[in-house]
GROMACS .gro file of C-alpha atoms in nm:
model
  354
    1UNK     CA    1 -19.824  -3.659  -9.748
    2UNK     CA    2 -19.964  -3.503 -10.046
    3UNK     CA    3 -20.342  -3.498  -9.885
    4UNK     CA    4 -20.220  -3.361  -9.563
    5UNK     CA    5 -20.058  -3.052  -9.808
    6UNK     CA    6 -20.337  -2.994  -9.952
    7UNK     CA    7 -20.536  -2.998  -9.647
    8UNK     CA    8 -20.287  -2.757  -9.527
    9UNK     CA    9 -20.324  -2.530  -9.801
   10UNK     CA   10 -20.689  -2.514  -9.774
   11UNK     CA   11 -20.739  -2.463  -9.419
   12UNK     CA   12 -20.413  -2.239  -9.396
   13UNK     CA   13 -20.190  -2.445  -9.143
   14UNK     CA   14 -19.912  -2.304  -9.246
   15UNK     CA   15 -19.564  -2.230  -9.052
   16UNK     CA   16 -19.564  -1.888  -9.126
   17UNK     CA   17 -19.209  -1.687  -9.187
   18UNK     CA   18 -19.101  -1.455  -8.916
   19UNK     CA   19 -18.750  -1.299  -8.804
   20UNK     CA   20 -18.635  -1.627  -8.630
   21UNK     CA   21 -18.769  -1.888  -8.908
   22UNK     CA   22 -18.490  -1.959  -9.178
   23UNK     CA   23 -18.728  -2.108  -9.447
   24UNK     CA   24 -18.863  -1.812  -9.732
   25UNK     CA   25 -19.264  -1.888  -9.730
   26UNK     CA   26 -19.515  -2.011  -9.581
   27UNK     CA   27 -19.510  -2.407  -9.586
   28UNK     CA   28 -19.780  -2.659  -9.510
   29UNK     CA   29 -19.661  -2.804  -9.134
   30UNK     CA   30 -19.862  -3.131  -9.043
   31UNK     CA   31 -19.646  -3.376  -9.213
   32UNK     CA   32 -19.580  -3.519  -8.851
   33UNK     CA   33 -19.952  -3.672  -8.899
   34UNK     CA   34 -19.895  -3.928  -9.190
   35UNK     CA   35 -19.565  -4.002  -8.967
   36UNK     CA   36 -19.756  -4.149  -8.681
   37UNK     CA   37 -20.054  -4.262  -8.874
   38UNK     CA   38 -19.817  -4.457  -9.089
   39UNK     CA   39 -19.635  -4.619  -8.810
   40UNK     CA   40 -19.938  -4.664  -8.629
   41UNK     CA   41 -20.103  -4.895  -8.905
   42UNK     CA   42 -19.799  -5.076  -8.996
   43UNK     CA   43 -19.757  -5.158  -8.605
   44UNK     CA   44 -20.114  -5.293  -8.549
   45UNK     CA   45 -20.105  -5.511  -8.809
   46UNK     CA   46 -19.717  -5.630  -8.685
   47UNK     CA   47 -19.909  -5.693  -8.368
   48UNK     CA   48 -20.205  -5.861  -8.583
   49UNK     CA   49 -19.960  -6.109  -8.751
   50UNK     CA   50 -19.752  -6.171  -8.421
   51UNK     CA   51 -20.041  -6.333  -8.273
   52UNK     CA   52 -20.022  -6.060  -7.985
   53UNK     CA   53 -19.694  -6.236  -7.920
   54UNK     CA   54 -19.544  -5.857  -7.869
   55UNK     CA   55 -19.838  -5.735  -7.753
   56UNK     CA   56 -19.743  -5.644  -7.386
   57UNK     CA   57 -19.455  -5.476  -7.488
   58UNK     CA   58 -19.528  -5.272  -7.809
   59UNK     CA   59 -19.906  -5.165  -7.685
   60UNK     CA   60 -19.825  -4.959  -7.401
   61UNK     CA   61 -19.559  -4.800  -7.625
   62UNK     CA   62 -19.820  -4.724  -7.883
   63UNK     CA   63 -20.028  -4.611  -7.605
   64UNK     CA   64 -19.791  -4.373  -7.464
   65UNK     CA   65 -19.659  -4.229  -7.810
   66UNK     CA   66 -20.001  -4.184  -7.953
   67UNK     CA   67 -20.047  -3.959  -7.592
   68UNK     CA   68 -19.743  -3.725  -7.744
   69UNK     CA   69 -19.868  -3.676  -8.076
   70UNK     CA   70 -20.225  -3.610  -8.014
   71UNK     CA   71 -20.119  -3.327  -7.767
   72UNK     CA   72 -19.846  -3.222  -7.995
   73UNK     CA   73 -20.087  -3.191  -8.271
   74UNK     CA   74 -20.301  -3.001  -8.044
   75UNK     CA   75 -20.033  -2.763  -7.968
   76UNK     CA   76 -20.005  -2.708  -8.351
   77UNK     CA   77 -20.333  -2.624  -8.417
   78UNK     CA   78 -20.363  -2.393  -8.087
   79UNK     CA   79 -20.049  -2.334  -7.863
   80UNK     CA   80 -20.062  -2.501  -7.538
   81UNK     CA   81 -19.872  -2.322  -7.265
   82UNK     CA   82 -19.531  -2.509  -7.170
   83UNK     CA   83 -19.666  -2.651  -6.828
   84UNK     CA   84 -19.940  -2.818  -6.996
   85UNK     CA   85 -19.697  -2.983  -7.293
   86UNK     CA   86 -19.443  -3.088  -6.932
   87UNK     CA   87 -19.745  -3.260  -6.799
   88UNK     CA   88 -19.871  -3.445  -7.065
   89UNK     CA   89 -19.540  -3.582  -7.142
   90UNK     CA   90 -19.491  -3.668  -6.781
   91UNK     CA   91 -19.824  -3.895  -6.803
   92UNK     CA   92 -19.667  -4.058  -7.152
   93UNK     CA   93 -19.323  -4.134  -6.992
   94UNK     CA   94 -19.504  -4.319  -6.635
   95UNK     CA   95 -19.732  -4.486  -6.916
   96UNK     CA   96 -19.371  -4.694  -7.067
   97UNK     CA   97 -19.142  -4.668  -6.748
   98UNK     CA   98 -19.410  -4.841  -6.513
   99UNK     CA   99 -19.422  -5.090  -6.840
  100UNK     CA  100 -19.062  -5.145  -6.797
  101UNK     CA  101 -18.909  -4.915  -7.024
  102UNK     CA  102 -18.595  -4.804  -6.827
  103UNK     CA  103 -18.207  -4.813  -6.806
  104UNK     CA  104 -18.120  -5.077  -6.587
  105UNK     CA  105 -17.749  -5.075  -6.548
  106UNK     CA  106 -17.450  -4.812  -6.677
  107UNK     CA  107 -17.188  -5.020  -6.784
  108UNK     CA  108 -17.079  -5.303  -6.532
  109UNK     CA  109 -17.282  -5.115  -6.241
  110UNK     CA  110 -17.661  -5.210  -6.233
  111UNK     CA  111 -17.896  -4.942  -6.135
  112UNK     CA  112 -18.112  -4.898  -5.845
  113UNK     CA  113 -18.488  -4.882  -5.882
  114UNK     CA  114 -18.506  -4.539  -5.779
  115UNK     CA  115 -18.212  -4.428  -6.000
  116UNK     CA  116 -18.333  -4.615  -6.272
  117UNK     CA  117 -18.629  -4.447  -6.286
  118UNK     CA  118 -18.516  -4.069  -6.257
  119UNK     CA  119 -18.242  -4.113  -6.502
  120UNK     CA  120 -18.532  -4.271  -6.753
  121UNK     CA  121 -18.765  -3.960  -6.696
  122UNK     CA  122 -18.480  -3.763  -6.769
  123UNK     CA  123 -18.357  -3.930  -7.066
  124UNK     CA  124 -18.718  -3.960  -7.233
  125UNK     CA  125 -18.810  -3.569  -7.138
  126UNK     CA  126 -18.483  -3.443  -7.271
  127UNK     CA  127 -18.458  -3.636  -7.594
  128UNK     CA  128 -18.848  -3.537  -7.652
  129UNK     CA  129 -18.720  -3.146  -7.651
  130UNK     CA  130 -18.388  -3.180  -7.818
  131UNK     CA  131 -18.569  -3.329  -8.127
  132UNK     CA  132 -18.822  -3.074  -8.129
  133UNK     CA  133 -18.540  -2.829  -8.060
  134UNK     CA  134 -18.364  -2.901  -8.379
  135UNK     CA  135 -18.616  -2.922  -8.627
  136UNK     CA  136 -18.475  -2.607  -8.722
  137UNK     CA  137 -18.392  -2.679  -9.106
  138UNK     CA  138 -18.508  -2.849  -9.373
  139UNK     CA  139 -18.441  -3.230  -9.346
  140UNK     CA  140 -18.276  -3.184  -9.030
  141UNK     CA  141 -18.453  -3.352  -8.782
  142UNK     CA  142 -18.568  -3.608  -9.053
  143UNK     CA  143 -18.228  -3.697  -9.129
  144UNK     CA  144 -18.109  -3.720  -8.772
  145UNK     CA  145 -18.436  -3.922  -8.701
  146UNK     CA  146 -18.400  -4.203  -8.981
  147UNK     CA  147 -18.051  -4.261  -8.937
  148UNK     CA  148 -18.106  -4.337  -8.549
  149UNK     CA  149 -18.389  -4.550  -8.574
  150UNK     CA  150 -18.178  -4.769  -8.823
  151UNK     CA  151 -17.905  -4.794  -8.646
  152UNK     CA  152 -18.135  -4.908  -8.327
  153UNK     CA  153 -18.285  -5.151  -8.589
  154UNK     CA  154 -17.960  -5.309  -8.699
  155UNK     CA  155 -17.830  -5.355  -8.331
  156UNK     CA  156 -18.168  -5.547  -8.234
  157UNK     CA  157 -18.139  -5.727  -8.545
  158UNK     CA  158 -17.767  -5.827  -8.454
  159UNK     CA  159 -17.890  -5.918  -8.083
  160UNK     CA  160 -18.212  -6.114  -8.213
  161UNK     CA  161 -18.469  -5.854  -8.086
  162UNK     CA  162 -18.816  -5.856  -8.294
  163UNK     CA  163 -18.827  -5.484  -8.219
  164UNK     CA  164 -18.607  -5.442  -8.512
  165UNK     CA  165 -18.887  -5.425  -8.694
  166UNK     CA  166 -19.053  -5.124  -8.540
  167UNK     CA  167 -18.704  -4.968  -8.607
  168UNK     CA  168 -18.741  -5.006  -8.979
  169UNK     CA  169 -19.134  -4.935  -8.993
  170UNK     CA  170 -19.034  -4.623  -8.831
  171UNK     CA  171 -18.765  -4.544  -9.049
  172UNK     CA  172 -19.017  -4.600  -9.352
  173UNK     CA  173 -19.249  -4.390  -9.235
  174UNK     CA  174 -18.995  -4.093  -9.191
  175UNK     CA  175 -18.839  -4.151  -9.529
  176UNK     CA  176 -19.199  -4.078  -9.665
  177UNK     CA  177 -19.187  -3.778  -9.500
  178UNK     CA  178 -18.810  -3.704  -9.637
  179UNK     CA  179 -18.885  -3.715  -9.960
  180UNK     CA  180 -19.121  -3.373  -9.894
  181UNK     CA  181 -18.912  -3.208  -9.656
  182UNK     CA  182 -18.611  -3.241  -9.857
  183UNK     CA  183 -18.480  -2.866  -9.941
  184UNK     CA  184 -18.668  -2.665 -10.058
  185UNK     CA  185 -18.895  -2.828  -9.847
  186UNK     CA  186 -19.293  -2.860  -9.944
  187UNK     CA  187 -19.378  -2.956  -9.581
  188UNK     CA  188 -19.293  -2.982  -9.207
  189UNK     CA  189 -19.368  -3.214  -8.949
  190UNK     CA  190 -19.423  -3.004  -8.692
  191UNK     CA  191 -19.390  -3.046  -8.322
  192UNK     CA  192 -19.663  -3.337  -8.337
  193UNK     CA  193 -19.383  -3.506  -8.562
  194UNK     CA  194 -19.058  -3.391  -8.402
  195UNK     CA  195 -19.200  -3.459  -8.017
  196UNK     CA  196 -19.340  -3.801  -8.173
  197UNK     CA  197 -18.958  -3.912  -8.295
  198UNK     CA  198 -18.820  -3.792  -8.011
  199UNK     CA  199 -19.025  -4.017  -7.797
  200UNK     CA  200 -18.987  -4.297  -8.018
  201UNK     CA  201 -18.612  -4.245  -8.034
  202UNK     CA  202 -18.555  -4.238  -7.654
  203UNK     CA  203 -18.824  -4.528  -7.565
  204UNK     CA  204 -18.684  -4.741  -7.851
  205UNK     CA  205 -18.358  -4.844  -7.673
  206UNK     CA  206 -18.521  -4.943  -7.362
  207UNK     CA  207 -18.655  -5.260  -7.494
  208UNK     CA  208 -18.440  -5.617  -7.347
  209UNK     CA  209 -18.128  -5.704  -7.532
  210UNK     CA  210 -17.795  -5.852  -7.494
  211UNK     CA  211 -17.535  -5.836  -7.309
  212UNK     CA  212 -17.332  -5.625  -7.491
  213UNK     CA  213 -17.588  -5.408  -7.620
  214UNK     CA  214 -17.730  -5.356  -7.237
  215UNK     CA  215 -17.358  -5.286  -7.105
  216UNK     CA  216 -17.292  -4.958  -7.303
  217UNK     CA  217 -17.647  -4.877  -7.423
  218UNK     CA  218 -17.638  -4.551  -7.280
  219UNK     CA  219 -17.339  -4.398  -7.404
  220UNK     CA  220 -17.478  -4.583  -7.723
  221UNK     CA  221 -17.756  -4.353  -7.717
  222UNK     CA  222 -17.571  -4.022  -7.647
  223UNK     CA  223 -17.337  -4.059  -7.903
  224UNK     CA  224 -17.643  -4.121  -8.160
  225UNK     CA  225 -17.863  -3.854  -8.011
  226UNK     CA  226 -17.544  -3.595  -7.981
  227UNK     CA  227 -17.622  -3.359  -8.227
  228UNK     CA  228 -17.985  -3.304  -8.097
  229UNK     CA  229 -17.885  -3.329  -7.658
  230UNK     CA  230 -17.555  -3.131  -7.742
  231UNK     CA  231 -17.725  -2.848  -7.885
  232UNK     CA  232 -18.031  -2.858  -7.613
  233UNK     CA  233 -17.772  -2.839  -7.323
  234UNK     CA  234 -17.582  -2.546  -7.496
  235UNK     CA  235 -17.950  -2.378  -7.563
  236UNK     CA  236 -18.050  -2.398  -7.189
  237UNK     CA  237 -17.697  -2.305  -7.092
  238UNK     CA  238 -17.688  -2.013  -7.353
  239UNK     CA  239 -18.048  -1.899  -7.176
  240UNK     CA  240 -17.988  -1.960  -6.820
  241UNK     CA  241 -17.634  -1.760  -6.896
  242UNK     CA  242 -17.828  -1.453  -7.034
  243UNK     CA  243 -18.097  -1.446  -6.771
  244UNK     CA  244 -18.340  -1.546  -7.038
  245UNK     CA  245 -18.647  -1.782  -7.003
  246UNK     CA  246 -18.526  -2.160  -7.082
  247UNK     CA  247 -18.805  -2.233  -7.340
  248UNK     CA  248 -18.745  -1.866  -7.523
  249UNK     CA  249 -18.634  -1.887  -7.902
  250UNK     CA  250 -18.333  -1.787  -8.065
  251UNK     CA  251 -18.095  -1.804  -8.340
  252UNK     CA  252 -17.800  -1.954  -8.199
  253UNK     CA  253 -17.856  -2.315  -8.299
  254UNK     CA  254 -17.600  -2.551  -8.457
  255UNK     CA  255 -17.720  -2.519  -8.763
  256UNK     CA  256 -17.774  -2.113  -8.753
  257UNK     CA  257 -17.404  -2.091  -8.613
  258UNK     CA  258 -17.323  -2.294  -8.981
  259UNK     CA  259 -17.538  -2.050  -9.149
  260UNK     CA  260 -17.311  -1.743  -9.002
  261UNK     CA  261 -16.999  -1.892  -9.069
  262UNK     CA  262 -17.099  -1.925  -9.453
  263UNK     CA  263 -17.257  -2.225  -9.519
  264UNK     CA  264 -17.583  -2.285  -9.719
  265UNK     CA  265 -17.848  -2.437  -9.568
  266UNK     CA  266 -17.809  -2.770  -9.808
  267UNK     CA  267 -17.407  -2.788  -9.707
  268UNK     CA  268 -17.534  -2.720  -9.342
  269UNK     CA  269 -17.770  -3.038  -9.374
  270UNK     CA  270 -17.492  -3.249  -9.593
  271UNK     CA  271 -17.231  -3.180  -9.313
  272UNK     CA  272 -17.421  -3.248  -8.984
  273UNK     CA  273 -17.603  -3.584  -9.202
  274UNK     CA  274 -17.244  -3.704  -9.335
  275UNK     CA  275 -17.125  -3.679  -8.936
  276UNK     CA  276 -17.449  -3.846  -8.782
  277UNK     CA  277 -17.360  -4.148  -9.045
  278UNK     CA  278 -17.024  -4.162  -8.888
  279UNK     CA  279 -17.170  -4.145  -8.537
  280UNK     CA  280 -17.352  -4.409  -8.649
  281UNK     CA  281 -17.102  -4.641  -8.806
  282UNK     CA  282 -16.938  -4.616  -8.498
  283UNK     CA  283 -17.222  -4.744  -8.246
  284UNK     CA  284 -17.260  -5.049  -8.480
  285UNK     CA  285 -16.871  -5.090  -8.570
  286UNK     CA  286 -16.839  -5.085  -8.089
  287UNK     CA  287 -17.069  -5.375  -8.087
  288UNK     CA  288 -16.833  -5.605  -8.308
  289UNK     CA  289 -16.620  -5.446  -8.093
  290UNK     CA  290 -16.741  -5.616  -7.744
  291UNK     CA  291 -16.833  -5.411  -7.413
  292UNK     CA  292 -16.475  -5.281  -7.341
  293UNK     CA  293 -16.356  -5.177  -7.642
  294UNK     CA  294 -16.681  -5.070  -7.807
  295UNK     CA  295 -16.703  -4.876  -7.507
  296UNK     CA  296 -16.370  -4.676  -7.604
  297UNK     CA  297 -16.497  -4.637  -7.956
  298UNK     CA  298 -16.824  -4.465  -7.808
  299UNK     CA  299 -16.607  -4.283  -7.552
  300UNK     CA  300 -16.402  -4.131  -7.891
  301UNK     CA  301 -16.682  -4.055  -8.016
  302UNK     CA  302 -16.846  -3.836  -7.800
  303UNK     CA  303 -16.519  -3.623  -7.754
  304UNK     CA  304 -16.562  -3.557  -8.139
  305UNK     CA  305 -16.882  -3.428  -8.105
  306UNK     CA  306 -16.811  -3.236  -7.841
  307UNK     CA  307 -16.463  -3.088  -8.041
  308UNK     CA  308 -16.709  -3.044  -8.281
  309UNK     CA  309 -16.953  -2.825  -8.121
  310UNK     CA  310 -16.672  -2.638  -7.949
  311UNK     CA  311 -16.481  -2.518  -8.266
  312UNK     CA  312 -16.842  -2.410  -8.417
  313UNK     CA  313 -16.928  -2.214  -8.105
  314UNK     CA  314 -16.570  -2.069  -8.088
  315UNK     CA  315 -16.580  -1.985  -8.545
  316UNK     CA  316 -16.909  -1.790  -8.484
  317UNK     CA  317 -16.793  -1.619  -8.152
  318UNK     CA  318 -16.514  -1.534  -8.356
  319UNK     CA  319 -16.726  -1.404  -8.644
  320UNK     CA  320 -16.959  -1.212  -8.449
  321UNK     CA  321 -16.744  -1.017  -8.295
  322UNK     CA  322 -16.547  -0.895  -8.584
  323UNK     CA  323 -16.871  -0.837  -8.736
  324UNK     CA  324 -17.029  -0.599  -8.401
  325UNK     CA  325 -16.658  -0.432  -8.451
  326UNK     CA  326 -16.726  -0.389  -8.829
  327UNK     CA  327 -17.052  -0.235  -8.751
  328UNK     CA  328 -16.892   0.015  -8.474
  329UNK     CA  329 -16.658   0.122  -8.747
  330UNK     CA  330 -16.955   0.179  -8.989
  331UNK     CA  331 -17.130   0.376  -8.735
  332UNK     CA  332 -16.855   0.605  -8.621
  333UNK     CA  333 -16.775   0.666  -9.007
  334UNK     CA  334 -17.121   0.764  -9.079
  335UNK     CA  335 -17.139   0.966  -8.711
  336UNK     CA  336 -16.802   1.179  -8.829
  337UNK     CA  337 -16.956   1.178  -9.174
  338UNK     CA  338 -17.264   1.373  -9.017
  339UNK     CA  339 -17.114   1.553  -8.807
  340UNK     CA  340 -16.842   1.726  -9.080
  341UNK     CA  341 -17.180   1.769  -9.255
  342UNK     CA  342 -17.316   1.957  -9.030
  343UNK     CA  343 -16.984   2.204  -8.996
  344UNK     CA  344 -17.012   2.267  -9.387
  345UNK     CA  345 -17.379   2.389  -9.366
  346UNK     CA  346 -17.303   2.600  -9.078
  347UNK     CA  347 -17.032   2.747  -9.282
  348UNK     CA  348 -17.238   2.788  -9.586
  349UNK     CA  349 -17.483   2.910  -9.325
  350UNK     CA  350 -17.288   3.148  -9.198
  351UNK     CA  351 -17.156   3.237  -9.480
  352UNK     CA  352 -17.497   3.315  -9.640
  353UNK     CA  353 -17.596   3.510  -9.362
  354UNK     CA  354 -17.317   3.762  -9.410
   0.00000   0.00000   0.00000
C-alpha cells in the first residue's frame, strides 16, 4: 500500500475533491490494486499447495474476478462509458455461472435452470454496483467488505468447506488496505477495489455447502449485503422517481443522510460498522439455529434494516424541509429588508431633491 501511494503521488492519480466528494483533499485512489494482487498471490499458491485439488473451482473464479478488476482499473485511469463497464461484467458473471456458480434452491423450493440463472446474473450485477455505490466514506466499504467475507468464512468453516480459506485471505488482504483508509484516510481503493469485493462478495456464497447453509443462503446474503443493496435500490428508486439518469450521482446516500442529521463522518462509520457486526452475529447465531428458525432470525433481521433505513430517510426528510423553510424565511427577511431599503433612499431621495 505504501508503494502504490507513492506511485499515486507521483503520477497524480488522485480522487480529486469536488461538490459531491465528502473527503477534504486530494487522496491517492489505487489501493484496490494491492487488494487483488494480494489475494491473487496468496490464492495461487493455496492452489499450489492443494495439489490443484480446488483447482476447477477457484480458477475460473480467479479468472472471472481478475476480468473485473483489470477493467475497473481501466475505468480509473480513463472513464469507460457505463455500457462498456455492463458488458464486461456480463462476460465475468457467464465466466462463474456456466462454472456453476449459482443459487440453486430458495428455501425448501429448488430452482429451475432458467431461474437459477437469471436470479444469479442479477444477484452478481447488483451486488457488483451496490459495493461500488457505497464506497462513499472513509472505511466504509472496507468495513462492510471484511466483515462479510468473515462471516462467509466462518459458515464454510462450520459446514467443512475449504473455501473458508479464500474467505480469510480475502479478509487479510482488505484489512491491509483498512489500516490506510481508516479516517482520515491516506488512500482509496477505487472502483477497481470496490467492483473487485463486490464480485468476490456475491460469487463467494455460491460455492457447495450444507444443508442448512444451502436452505436459507439467500436471505443469508441479503441480510449481510443490506446496507450496500438497501441503499442501491433506494438510489435507483430516488433517480427513476426524479426523472433522473439511474447511474447519475448524488448526495442522498446512507451515509450523507447521517451526515445531515448531525453525525461526523467517524460516528457515521462506527454506527453503520457496529450494525453490520450485528447483522452478522445474526447470520452465524441462524445457523446454530437450523433452517426454520435461523430462517426467522434472518427474516428479523432484514425488517431491522429496513426500519432502519426508513427512520433515516424519514429524520433527513424531516430535516430538509425545515431547513428549505428556514431558508424561505431568510430570504423573505432579507427581500423586506431590501425592499424597506429602498423606501428610505427614495425618501432621502426625495427629500434631497426638494
Amino acid at each position: 500500500m505504501p508503494v502504490i501511494i507513492f506511485f499515486c503521488k507521483k503520477f497524480g492519480l488522485y480522487d480529486y475533491q469536488n461538490s459531491r466528494k465528502i473527503h477534504s483533499g486530494n487522496i491517492p485512489r489505487l489501493g484496490g490494486i494491492g487488494m487483488f494482487f494480494s489475494f491473487l498471490i496468496a490464492s495461487c499458491i493455496y492452489l499450489v499447495l492443494t495439489k490443484a485439488e480446488n483447482l476447477n473451482k477457484v480458477l475460473p473464479l480467479l479468472i472471472a474476478c481478475s476480468i473485473i478488476f483489470a477493467f475497473a482499473l481501466v475505468d480509473d485511469l480513463c472513464t469507460l462509458p457505463a455500457i462498456a463497464k455492463l458488458i464486461v461484467q456480463l462476460i465475468a458473471v457467464s465466466i462463474v455461472v456456466s462454472n456453476g456458480f449459482r443459487f440453486k434452491q430458495i428455501f425448501a423450493w429448488v430452482l429451475p435452470y432458467p431461474v437459477s440463472i437469471v436470479l444469479t446474473f442479477g444477484w452478481i450485477l447488483g451486488v457488483i454496483n451496490a459495493y461500488n455505490l457505497i464506497d462513499g466514506l472513509d472505511g466504509l466499504c472496507g468495513s462492510f467488505s471484511i466483515s462479510t467475507v468473515i462471516t462467509l468464512g466462518i459458515l464454510y468453516k462450520l459446514t467443512g468447506n475449504s473455501e473458508a480459506v479464500l474467505c480469510f485471505m480475502l479478509a487479510a488482504s482488505i484489512f491491509g488496505f483498512l489500516c490506510f483508509n481508516w479516517p482520515p484516510a491516506k488512500l482509496f481503493m477505487g472502483d477497481a477495489g470496490s467492483q473487485f469485493l463486490g464480485f468476490m462478495i456475491s460469487v463467494f456464497p455460491l460455492f457447495d455447502s450444507s444443508t442448512i447453509f444451502e436452505y436459507n443462503k439467500l436471505l443469508i446474503m441479503i441480510v449481510i449485503t443490506a446496507f450496500p443493496v438497501f441503499d442501491t435500490i433506494a438510489a435507483i428508486w430516488r433517480r427513476i422517481r426524479d426523472r433522473r439518469p439511474i447511474m447519475s450521482a448524488d448526495r442522498a446516500h446512507l451515509h450523507h443522510k447521517l451526515l445531515n442529521m448531525g453525525y461526523s463522518k467517524k460516528s457515521a462509520l462506527f454506527l453503520l460498522c457496529f450494525l453490520q457486526f450485528l447483522l452478522c452475529g445474526s447470520v452465524v447465531i441462524s445457523y446454530f439455529l437450523g433452517a426454520m428458525r435461523g430462517m426467522a432470525l434472518l427474516l428479523e433481521s432484514a425488517a431491522f434494516v429496513i426500519l432502519f433505513f426508513s427512520f433515516v430517510h424519514y429524520t433527513n426528510r424531516a430535516i430538509l424541509i425545515k431547513q428549505r423553510k428556514e431558508a424561505e424565511q431568510a430570504n423573505t427577511v432579507a427581500d423586506e429588508t431590501s425592499e424597506s431599503d429602498k423606501a428610505v433612499e427614495s425618501v432621502e431621495s426625495a427629500k434631497s431633491e426638494k
